[in-house]
Coordinates of C-alpha atoms in Angstrom, one line a residue:
Chain A
X1196 CA -12.9 7.8 4.9
X1197 CA -10.8 7.8 1.8
X1198 CA -7.6 8.0 3.6
X1199 CA -8.4 5.1 5.8
X1200 CA -9.1 2.7 2.9
X1201 CA -5.9 3.5 1.0
X1202 CA -6.1 2.6 -2.7
X1203 CA -9.8 1.7 -2.5
X1204 CA -12.1 4.5 -3.2
X1205 CA -14.1 6.1 -0.5
X1206 CA -17.6 5.1 0.4
X1207 CA -19.6 6.5 -2.4
X1208 CA -22.9 7.4 -0.8
X1209 CA -21.4 9.1 2.3
X1210 CA -18.9 11.0 0.3
X1211 CA -21.6 12.1 -2.1
X1212 CA -23.7 13.3 0.8
X1213 CA -20.9 15.2 2.4
X1214 CA -19.9 16.7 -0.9
X1215 CA -23.4 17.8 -1.7
X1216 CA -23.9 19.2 1.7
X1217 CA -20.6 21.1 1.7
X1218 CA -21.1 22.4 -1.8
X1219 CA -24.7 23.5 -1.2
X1220 CA -23.7 25.4 1.8
X1221 CA -21.1 27.4 0.0
X1222 CA -23.2 27.7 -3.0
X1223 CA -26.1 29.1 -1.1
X1224 CA -23.8 31.4 0.6
X1225 CA -22.5 32.7 -2.7
X1226 CA -26.0 33.1 -3.9
X1227 CA -27.0 35.0 -0.8
X1228 CA -24.1 37.4 -1.1
X1229 CA -24.7 38.3 -4.7
X1230 CA -27.4 40.7 -5.3
X1231 CA -30.5 39.3 -7.0
X1232 CA -31.6 42.6 -8.3
X1233 CA -28.8 42.9 -10.9
X1234 CA -29.7 41.8 -14.3
X1235 CA -28.2 38.5 -15.3
X1236 CA -27.0 38.9 -18.8
X1237 CA -24.7 36.1 -19.7
X1238 CA -21.8 38.4 -20.7
X1239 CA -21.8 40.5 -17.6
X1240 CA -18.6 40.5 -15.5
X1241 CA -20.8 39.9 -12.5
X1242 CA -21.9 36.5 -13.8
X1243 CA -18.3 35.6 -14.7
X1244 CA -17.2 36.4 -11.3
X1245 CA -19.9 34.5 -9.8
X1246 CA -19.3 31.4 -11.9
X1247 CA -15.6 31.6 -10.9
X1248 CA -16.6 31.7 -7.3
X1249 CA -18.9 28.8 -7.7
X1250 CA -16.2 26.8 -9.4
X1251 CA -13.8 27.6 -6.6
X1252 CA -16.5 26.6 -4.1
X1253 CA -16.9 23.4 -5.9
X1254 CA -13.2 22.6 -5.9
X1255 CA -12.8 23.6 -2.3
X1256 CA -15.7 21.5 -1.1
X1257 CA -14.3 18.6 -3.1
X1258 CA -11.0 19.0 -1.4
X1259 CA -12.5 19.4 2.0
X1260 CA -14.6 16.2 1.6
X1261 CA -11.6 14.3 0.3
X1262 CA -9.7 15.1 3.5
X1263 CA -6.3 16.5 4.3
X1264 CA -4.5 13.2 3.7
X1265 CA -4.9 13.4 0.0
X1266 CA -2.1 15.3 -1.6
X1267 CA -4.2 16.7 -4.4
X1268 CA -6.7 18.0 -1.8
X1269 CA -4.0 19.7 0.1
X1270 CA -2.5 21.3 -3.0
X1271 CA -5.9 22.4 -4.2
X1272 CA -6.9 24.1 -0.9
X1273 CA -3.5 25.7 -0.7
X1274 CA -3.9 27.0 -4.3
X1275 CA -7.3 28.3 -3.7
X1276 CA -6.4 29.9 -0.4
X1277 CA -3.3 31.7 -1.7
X1278 CA -4.7 32.4 -5.1
X1279 CA -5.3 36.2 -5.2
X1280 CA -2.1 37.5 -3.7
X1281 CA 0.7 35.1 -4.2
X1282 CA 0.0 33.4 -7.4
X1283 CA 1.8 35.6 -9.8
X1284 CA 4.8 35.9 -7.5
X1285 CA 5.0 32.2 -7.1
X1286 CA 4.7 31.6 -10.8
X1287 CA 7.5 33.9 -11.7
X1288 CA 9.7 32.5 -9.0
X1289 CA 9.1 28.9 -10.0
X1290 CA 9.6 29.5 -13.6
X1291 CA 12.9 31.2 -12.9
X1292 CA 14.6 28.9 -10.5
X1293 CA 13.3 25.4 -10.5
X1294 CA 13.2 23.3 -13.6
X1295 CA 10.4 21.0 -14.5
X1296 CA 10.9 17.4 -13.3
X1297 CA 12.6 15.2 -15.8
X1298 CA 9.8 12.7 -16.1
X1299 CA 7.4 15.4 -17.2
X1300 CA 9.7 16.3 -20.1
X1301 CA 10.6 12.8 -21.2
X1302 CA 7.2 11.2 -20.6
X1303 CA 4.8 13.4 -22.2
X1304 CA 1.5 12.0 -20.9
X1305 CA 2.7 11.6 -17.4
X1306 CA 3.7 15.2 -17.5
X1307 CA 0.3 16.2 -18.8
X1308 CA -1.3 14.3 -16.0
X1309 CA 1.0 16.1 -13.6
X1310 CA -0.1 19.5 -14.8
X1311 CA -3.8 18.5 -14.6
X1312 CA -3.7 17.1 -11.1
X1313 CA -3.3 19.8 -8.4
X1314 CA 0.0 19.3 -6.7
X1315 CA 1.0 16.7 -9.2
X1316 CA 4.3 18.1 -10.1
X1317 CA 5.8 16.9 -6.8
X1318 CA 4.7 13.3 -6.9
X1319 CA 6.4 10.1 -8.2
X1320 CA 4.5 8.2 -10.8
X1321 CA 3.0 5.7 -8.4
X1322 CA 1.5 8.3 -6.1
X1323 CA 0.4 10.4 -9.1
X1324 CA -1.7 7.5 -10.4
X1325 CA -3.2 6.8 -7.1
X1326 CA -4.1 10.4 -6.5
X1327 CA -5.5 10.7 -10.0
X1328 CA -7.8 7.8 -9.3
X1329 CA -9.1 9.5 -6.2
X1330 CA -9.3 12.8 -7.9
X1331 CA -11.3 11.4 -10.8
X1332 CA -13.7 9.8 -8.3
X1333 CA -14.2 13.0 -6.4
X1334 CA -14.5 15.1 -9.6
X1335 CA -17.1 12.8 -11.0
X1336 CA -19.1 12.9 -7.8
X1337 CA -18.8 16.7 -7.8
X1338 CA -20.1 16.8 -11.4
X1339 CA -23.0 14.6 -10.5
X1340 CA -23.9 16.8 -7.6
X1341 CA -23.7 20.0 -9.6
X1342 CA -25.7 18.5 -12.4
X1343 CA -28.4 17.5 -10.0
X1344 CA -28.5 20.9 -8.5
X1345 CA -28.8 22.6 -11.9
X1346 CA -31.3 20.1 -13.1
X1347 CA -33.3 20.8 -10.0
X1348 CA -33.3 24.4 -10.8
X1349 CA -34.2 24.3 -14.4
Chain B
X783 CA 49.3 -30.7 29.2
X784 CA 47.3 -32.6 31.8
X785 CA 45.4 -34.3 29.2
X786 CA 48.4 -35.2 27.3
X787 CA 49.8 -36.6 30.5
X788 CA 46.6 -38.5 31.0
X789 CA 46.8 -39.9 27.5
X790 CA 50.4 -40.5 27.8
X791 CA 50.2 -42.2 31.1
X792 CA 46.9 -43.8 30.3
X793 CA 48.0 -44.9 26.9
X794 CA 50.2 -47.6 28.2
X795 CA 47.7 -49.3 30.4
X796 CA 45.2 -48.9 27.6
X797 CA 47.5 -50.7 25.4
X798 CA 47.8 -53.5 28.0
X799 CA 44.1 -53.5 28.6
X800 CA 43.4 -53.7 24.9
X801 CA 45.8 -56.6 24.7
X802 CA 44.1 -58.3 27.5
X803 CA 40.5 -57.7 27.2
X804 CA 39.9 -56.2 23.7
X805 CA 37.4 -53.6 23.1
X806 CA 35.6 -52.3 26.2
X807 CA 35.2 -48.7 25.7
X808 CA 33.2 -48.1 28.9
X809 CA 35.7 -49.6 31.2
X810 CA 38.4 -47.7 29.3
X811 CA 36.7 -44.5 29.9
X812 CA 36.2 -45.2 33.6
X813 CA 39.8 -46.2 34.0
X814 CA 41.0 -43.0 32.3
X815 CA 38.7 -41.1 34.6
X816 CA 40.3 -42.7 37.5
X817 CA 43.7 -42.0 36.1
X818 CA 42.9 -38.4 35.5
X819 CA 41.3 -37.6 38.8
X820 CA 44.3 -38.6 40.7
X821 CA 46.7 -36.3 39.0
X822 CA 44.3 -33.4 39.2
X823 CA 44.8 -33.3 42.9
X824 CA 48.5 -32.8 42.7
X825 CA 48.6 -31.0 39.5
X826 CA 51.7 -29.0 40.3
X827 CA 53.9 -32.0 40.2
X828 CA 52.5 -32.8 36.8
X829 CA 53.3 -29.4 35.5
X830 CA 56.8 -29.8 36.8
X831 CA 57.0 -33.1 35.1
X832 CA 55.5 -32.0 31.9
X833 CA 57.5 -28.8 31.4
X834 CA 59.4 -31.1 29.2
X835 CA 60.1 -30.0 25.7
X836 CA 57.2 -30.4 23.3
X837 CA 59.1 -32.8 21.1
X838 CA 59.5 -35.3 23.8
X839 CA 55.8 -35.2 24.6
X840 CA 55.0 -35.7 20.9
X841 CA 57.3 -38.6 20.8
X842 CA 55.6 -40.0 23.8
X843 CA 52.3 -39.5 22.1
X844 CA 53.4 -41.0 18.9
X845 CA 54.9 -44.1 20.3
X846 CA 51.8 -45.9 21.4
X847 CA 50.1 -44.9 18.2
X848 CA 52.7 -46.7 16.2
X849 CA 52.8 -49.7 18.4
X850 CA 49.2 -49.9 19.4
X851 CA 47.2 -52.4 17.5
X852 CA 44.1 -51.9 19.7
X853 CA 41.4 -49.8 18.0
X854 CA 40.3 -48.0 21.1
X855 CA 43.7 -46.6 21.9
X856 CA 44.2 -45.7 18.3
X857 CA 41.0 -43.9 18.2
X858 CA 41.6 -41.9 21.3
X859 CA 45.1 -41.0 20.2
X860 CA 43.9 -40.0 16.9
X861 CA 41.4 -37.5 18.3
X862 CA 44.1 -36.1 20.6
X863 CA 46.6 -36.0 17.8
X864 CA 44.2 -33.9 15.7
X865 CA 44.2 -31.3 18.4
X866 CA 47.9 -31.3 18.7
X867 CA 48.5 -31.2 15.0
X868 CA 46.2 -28.2 14.7
X869 CA 48.0 -26.3 17.4
X870 CA 51.4 -24.9 16.6
X871 CA 54.2 -25.4 19.1
X872 CA 54.2 -22.2 21.0
X873 CA 50.7 -23.0 22.1
X874 CA 51.7 -25.8 24.3
X875 CA 52.1 -23.3 27.0
X876 CA 48.4 -22.7 26.7
X877 CA 47.9 -26.3 27.7
X878 CA 49.9 -25.7 30.8
X879 CA 47.4 -23.0 31.7
X880 CA 44.7 -25.6 31.3
X881 CA 46.2 -27.5 34.1
X882 CA 44.9 -25.2 36.8
X883 CA 41.3 -25.8 35.7
X884 CA 39.4 -28.3 38.0
X885 CA 38.8 -31.0 35.5
X886 CA 37.1 -34.0 36.9
X887 CA 34.8 -34.8 34.0
X888 CA 35.1 -37.5 31.5
X889 CA 37.9 -37.8 29.0
X890 CA 35.5 -37.1 26.2
X891 CA 34.7 -33.7 27.5
X892 CA 38.4 -33.0 28.0
X893 CA 39.1 -33.9 24.5
X894 CA 36.4 -31.6 23.4
X895 CA 37.8 -28.8 25.5
X896 CA 41.2 -29.5 24.1
X897 CA 40.1 -29.3 20.6
X898 CA 38.0 -26.2 21.3
X899 CA 41.0 -24.7 23.0
X900 CA 43.2 -25.5 20.1
X901 CA 40.8 -24.0 17.7
X902 CA 40.1 -21.0 19.9
X903 CA 43.8 -20.2 20.2
X904 CA 44.6 -20.6 16.6
X905 CA 42.7 -17.4 15.4
X906 CA 45.2 -15.4 17.3
X907 CA 47.8 -16.6 15.0
X908 CA 45.6 -15.9 12.1
X909 CA 45.1 -12.3 13.2
X910 CA 48.8 -11.8 13.6
X911 CA 49.7 -13.6 10.4
X912 CA 48.9 -12.1 7.0
X913 CA 45.8 -13.2 5.2
X914 CA 47.2 -15.8 2.9
X915 CA 48.6 -17.9 5.8
X916 CA 45.3 -17.5 7.6
X917 CA 43.5 -19.0 4.6
X918 CA 45.9 -21.9 4.8
X919 CA 45.2 -22.3 8.4
X920 CA 41.5 -22.4 7.8
X921 CA 42.1 -25.2 5.3
X922 CA 44.1 -27.0 7.9
X923 CA 41.4 -26.5 10.5
X924 CA 38.8 -27.9 8.2
X925 CA 40.6 -31.2 7.9
X926 CA 40.0 -32.7 11.3
X927 CA 36.3 -32.2 11.3
X928 CA 35.9 -33.8 7.9
X929 CA 38.1 -36.6 8.9
X930 CA 36.1 -37.3 12.1
X931 CA 32.9 -37.1 10.1
X932 CA 34.1 -39.5 7.5
X933 CA 35.6 -41.9 9.9
X934 CA 33.5 -45.1 9.8
X935 CA 34.7 -46.5 13.1
X936 CA 31.6 -47.2 15.3
X937 CA 33.6 -47.0 18.5
X938 CA 34.8 -43.6 17.7
X939 CA 31.4 -42.5 16.9
X940 CA 30.2 -43.9 20.2
X941 CA 32.9 -42.1 22.2
X942 CA 33.4 -38.8 20.4
X943 CA 30.1 -38.1 18.7
X944 CA 29.0 -35.3 21.0
X945 CA 32.5 -33.8 21.1
X946 CA 32.7 -33.8 17.4
X947 CA 29.3 -32.2 17.1
X948 CA 30.3 -29.6 19.6
X949 CA 33.5 -28.8 17.9
X950 CA 31.9 -28.7 14.6
X951 CA 29.3 -26.2 15.8
X952 CA 31.7 -24.1 17.6
X953 CA 34.2 -24.1 14.8
X954 CA 31.4 -23.1 12.4
X955 CA 30.4 -20.3 14.6
X956 CA 33.9 -19.1 15.0
X957 CA 34.5 -19.2 11.3
X958 CA 31.4 -17.1 10.7
X959 CA 32.7 -14.6 13.3
X960 CA 36.1 -14.6 11.6
X961 CA 34.5 -13.9 8.3
X962 CA 32.4 -11.1 9.6
X963 CA 35.4 -9.7 11.4
X964 CA 37.7 -9.8 8.4
X965 CA 35.2 -8.5 5.8
X966 CA 38.1 -8.0 3.4
X967 CA 38.4 -11.4 1.9
X968 CA 36.6 -12.2 -1.3
X969 CA 34.7 -15.1 0.2
X970 CA 33.0 -13.0 2.9
X971 CA 32.1 -10.3 0.3
X972 CA 30.5 -12.9 -1.9
X973 CA 28.5 -14.3 0.9
X974 CA 27.2 -11.0 2.1
X975 CA 26.1 -10.2 -1.4
X976 CA 24.3 -13.5 -1.5
X977 CA 22.6 -12.7 1.8
X978 CA 21.4 -9.3 0.5
X979 CA 20.0 -11.0 -2.6
X980 CA 18.3 -13.7 -0.6
X981 CA 16.3 -11.3 1.5
X982 CA 14.1 -9.6 -1.2
X983 CA 14.1 -12.9 -3.1
X984 CA 11.5 -14.1 -0.6
X985 CA 9.1 -11.3 -1.3
X986 CA 9.5 -10.7 -5.0
X987 CA 9.4 -13.5 -7.4
X988 CA 11.8 -13.6 -10.2
X989 CA 10.8 -15.8 -13.0
X990 CA 13.1 -17.7 -15.2
X991 CA 15.4 -15.4 -17.1
X992 CA 14.7 -12.4 -15.0
X993 CA 17.4 -10.5 -13.3
X994 CA 17.8 -11.0 -9.6
X995 CA 19.9 -8.2 -8.3
X996 CA 18.2 -5.9 -5.8
X997 CA 17.8 -2.9 -8.2
X998 CA 15.9 -4.8 -10.8
X999 CA 13.8 -6.5 -8.2
X1000 CA 12.8 -3.2 -6.7
X1001 CA 12.1 -1.8 -10.2
X1002 CA 9.9 -4.8 -11.0
X1003 CA 8.0 -4.3 -7.8
X1004 CA 7.5 -0.6 -8.7
X1005 CA 6.3 -1.5 -12.1
X1006 CA 3.8 -4.0 -10.7
X1007 CA 2.5 -1.3 -8.3
X1008 CA 2.1 1.1 -11.2
X1009 CA 0.3 -1.5 -13.2
X1010 CA -2.1 -2.1 -10.3
X1011 CA -2.9 1.6 -10.2
X1012 CA -3.4 1.7 -13.9
X1013 CA -5.9 -1.1 -13.7
X1014 CA -7.7 0.8 -11.0
X1015 CA -7.8 3.8 -13.1
X1016 CA -9.0 1.8 -16.1
X1017 CA -11.9 0.6 -14.1
X1018 CA -12.7 4.1 -13.0
X1019 CA -12.6 5.8 -16.4
X1020 CA -15.6 4.7 -18.6
X1021 CA -14.8 3.1 -21.8
X1022 CA -11.2 2.5 -20.8
X1023 CA -11.4 -1.2 -20.2
X1024 CA -11.0 -2.3 -23.8
X1025 CA -7.9 -0.2 -24.5
X1026 CA -4.6 -1.9 -24.1
X1027 CA -1.3 -0.1 -23.8
X1028 CA -0.2 2.3 -21.2
X1029 CA 0.1 5.3 -23.4
X1030 CA -3.5 5.0 -24.7
X1031 CA -4.9 4.4 -21.3
X1032 CA -3.0 7.5 -20.0
X1033 CA -4.4 9.5 -22.9
X1034 CA -7.9 8.4 -22.0
X1035 CA -7.4 9.2 -18.4
X1036 CA -6.1 12.7 -19.2
X1037 CA -9.1 13.3 -21.5
X1038 CA -11.4 12.2 -18.8
X1039 CA -9.9 14.4 -16.2
X1040 CA -10.0 17.3 -18.6
X1041 CA -13.6 16.7 -19.5
X1042 CA -14.5 16.5 -15.9
X1043 CA -12.8 19.8 -15.2
X1044 CA -14.5 21.4 -18.1
X1045 CA -17.8 20.0 -16.9
X1046 CA -17.2 21.5 -13.5
X1047 CA -16.5 24.8 -15.2
X1048 CA -19.6 24.6 -17.3
X1049 CA -21.8 23.6 -14.5
X1050 CA -20.5 26.4 -12.3
X1051 CA -21.4 28.8 -15.2
X1052 CA -24.8 27.3 -15.3
X1053 CA -25.3 27.5 -11.6
X1054 CA -24.2 31.1 -11.6
X1055 CA -27.0 31.8 -14.0
X1056 CA -29.5 29.9 -11.9
X1057 CA -31.3 31.6 -9.1
X1058 CA -31.7 29.4 -6.2
X1059 CA -35.1 28.6 -4.7
X1060 CA -35.5 29.1 -1.1
X1061 CA -36.9 25.7 -0.3
X1062 CA -34.5 23.4 -2.0
X1063 CA -33.0 20.7 0.1
X1064 CA -30.5 17.9 -0.3
X1065 CA -33.0 15.2 -0.2
X1066 CA -34.7 16.3 -3.4
X1067 CA -31.4 16.9 -5.1
X1068 CA -30.0 13.5 -4.2
X1069 CA -33.2 11.8 -5.1
X1070 CA -32.6 13.0 -8.6
X1071 CA -29.4 11.1 -8.8
X1072 CA -30.9 7.6 -8.7
X1073 CA -29.5 6.9 -5.3
X1074 CA -32.2 5.6 -3.0
X1075 CA -30.0 4.9 0.0
X1076 CA -30.1 8.1 1.9
X1077 CA -33.6 8.4 3.3
X1078 CA -33.3 5.6 5.8
X1079 CA -29.8 6.3 7.0
X1080 CA -30.0 10.1 7.4
X1081 CA -33.4 11.2 8.6
X1082 CA -32.0 14.4 10.1
X1083 CA -30.6 15.6 6.8
X1084 CA -33.8 16.6 5.3
X1085 CA -33.8 20.0 6.9
X1086 CA -34.1 22.6 4.2
X1087 CA -31.3 25.0 3.6
X1088 CA -32.5 28.5 4.4
X1089 CA -30.8 31.7 3.9
X1090 CA -30.0 32.6 7.5
X1091 CA -27.0 30.9 9.0
X1092 CA -28.7 29.4 12.0
X1093 CA -30.4 26.3 10.6
X1094 CA -27.3 25.6 8.6
X1095 CA -25.1 25.6 11.6
X1096 CA -27.8 23.5 13.3
X1097 CA -27.5 20.8 10.8
X1098 CA -23.8 21.0 11.2
X1099 CA -24.2 20.4 14.9
X1100 CA -26.2 17.4 14.2
X1101 CA -23.8 16.3 11.6
X1102 CA -20.7 16.5 13.7
X1103 CA -20.9 13.5 16.0
X1104 CA -21.1 11.3 12.9
X1105 CA -18.1 12.9 11.2
X1106 CA -15.8 14.0 13.9
X1107 CA -12.7 14.2 11.8
X1108 CA -14.4 15.7 8.9
X1109 CA -16.1 18.2 11.1
X1110 CA -13.0 19.7 12.4
X1111 CA -11.6 19.9 8.9
X1112 CA -14.7 21.5 7.7
X1113 CA -14.6 24.1 10.4
X1114 CA -11.1 25.2 9.5
X1115 CA -11.7 25.2 5.8
X1116 CA -15.0 26.9 6.4
X1117 CA -13.4 29.7 8.2
X1118 CA -11.0 30.1 5.4
X1119 CA -13.8 30.0 2.9
X1120 CA -15.7 32.7 4.8
X1121 CA -12.6 34.8 4.7
X1122 CA -12.4 34.4 1.0
X1123 CA -16.0 35.2 0.5
X1124 CA -15.7 38.3 2.5
X1125 CA -12.8 39.4 0.4
X1126 CA -14.7 38.9 -2.7
X1127 CA -18.0 40.3 -1.6
X1128 CA -17.1 43.5 0.1
X1129 CA -17.6 45.7 -3.0
X1130 CA -20.9 44.1 -3.7
X1131 CA -22.1 44.5 -0.2
X1132 CA -21.1 48.1 -0.1
X1133 CA -22.7 48.9 -3.4
X1134 CA -25.9 47.0 -2.8
X1135 CA -27.0 47.1 0.7
X1136 CA -29.8 44.8 1.2
X1137 CA -31.5 42.9 4.0
X1138 CA -32.6 39.3 4.0
X1139 CA -36.3 39.8 3.7
X1140 CA -36.0 42.1 0.7
X1141 CA -33.5 39.7 -0.8
X1142 CA -35.8 36.7 -0.5
X1143 CA -38.6 38.6 -1.9
X1144 CA -36.6 39.8 -4.9
X1145 CA -35.4 36.3 -5.3
X1146 CA -38.9 35.1 -5.6
X1147 CA -39.6 37.7 -8.2
X1148 CA -36.5 36.9 -10.0
X1149 CA -37.2 33.2 -9.9
X1150 CA -40.6 33.9 -11.3
X1151 CA -39.1 35.8 -14.1
X1152 CA -36.6 33.1 -14.9
X1153 CA -39.3 30.5 -14.9
X1154 CA -41.3 32.5 -17.3

């Protein structure tokens, strides 16, 4: 949907429905896998782990709904997929060999935006802005869905 | 050579004719045709005749021109003389070759052929001769066309208009070819640059005072693209419409993205603390978002999400024909996700072995606790 229309944002209702469906599926899965008998004190490591997993599920559902043609979605899925094993290795390697792109150093804000957007360190400015627009749209939709779920539960 | 012969031979009767009858161009043409067709049959004798030195032929050509007071003869001689003046002397042999051609058409066409021939043969000399002389030759070649264009004689225009046009076109084409072939002279370089500039000039407008070379044009197009994206982002980010200035807008966008990411983090914390009800469904959740569109369009979606996998996959099956593309993506990513989840949840599963019924029961109790 989003990739077909190019710059224009995706159809809001259908994307929201898909996002809600995808996220709820993974969310319910997470909830089913965690034990309900454990005490839920807010400082417990169990809760932290679960919140991290929910966050990951939220991001991955976002990326999946956005589709594989979005650069940020691809980068996000790749990051989430290869997170536990390769992350530290990649970080050290990248810090060692390749330097940061020159625009991120000279142009402070564009560099910030690059760091915020998943996969943004490899885009030119034009693509970066376009992907940012789509990313913001998806993120706000995700936030709405999550808010609705949490409001529904409380 | 044949044509020269024709003109040489024909020039004298033309002179007489013009003395007698004055200006009758049509008759003149017909007579010349008749004169020319006869020698074409026994062309070998003419070649033998006209293997004369070129100077004599030129003299023969010049003599009626000097004496002829008639306009038609003068006109015709002029047009032929142009051809001959253009061609250097060694190329008279080329005219001998021309004799073998079966030429029965009108004199006008012959003159055209001659002039074309003369201009077709001259580039050979330009290729052999260094560039400066070739430029001179070009100048020389330019002259006859301009002369014929500027010539106000109506008779000449009647007779030689198509030929002149033909020669003009052909010579223009040839000159272009020459310039492309050379590529080393300054003129052609300048022209190619102009062509390169003209192409993007159509697409991108350059206002007054703006640079028009291709780099700055491309840069301007890129900037316009970026500006369009920035406008789109401004519409997307709330409270960003009134801000002017790229830096401030970017600041606002960055803040918005950061706040959204933080919100996701916070909400995931909150959802982790929440214990899900068994009977929640998408419909009720989306109804809370002030979006009334969904009930009519997706009636099958109201199925509640239960803990076992079967109904979930059932909804997916219903879902797939509508989103083919997305369905395939979902399945891939879903498998990945399952993999992740299994990685994460293995310790928990091993520690706390539970079955679904007990889980749901405990969930209910927990939920009761939380609601209290």
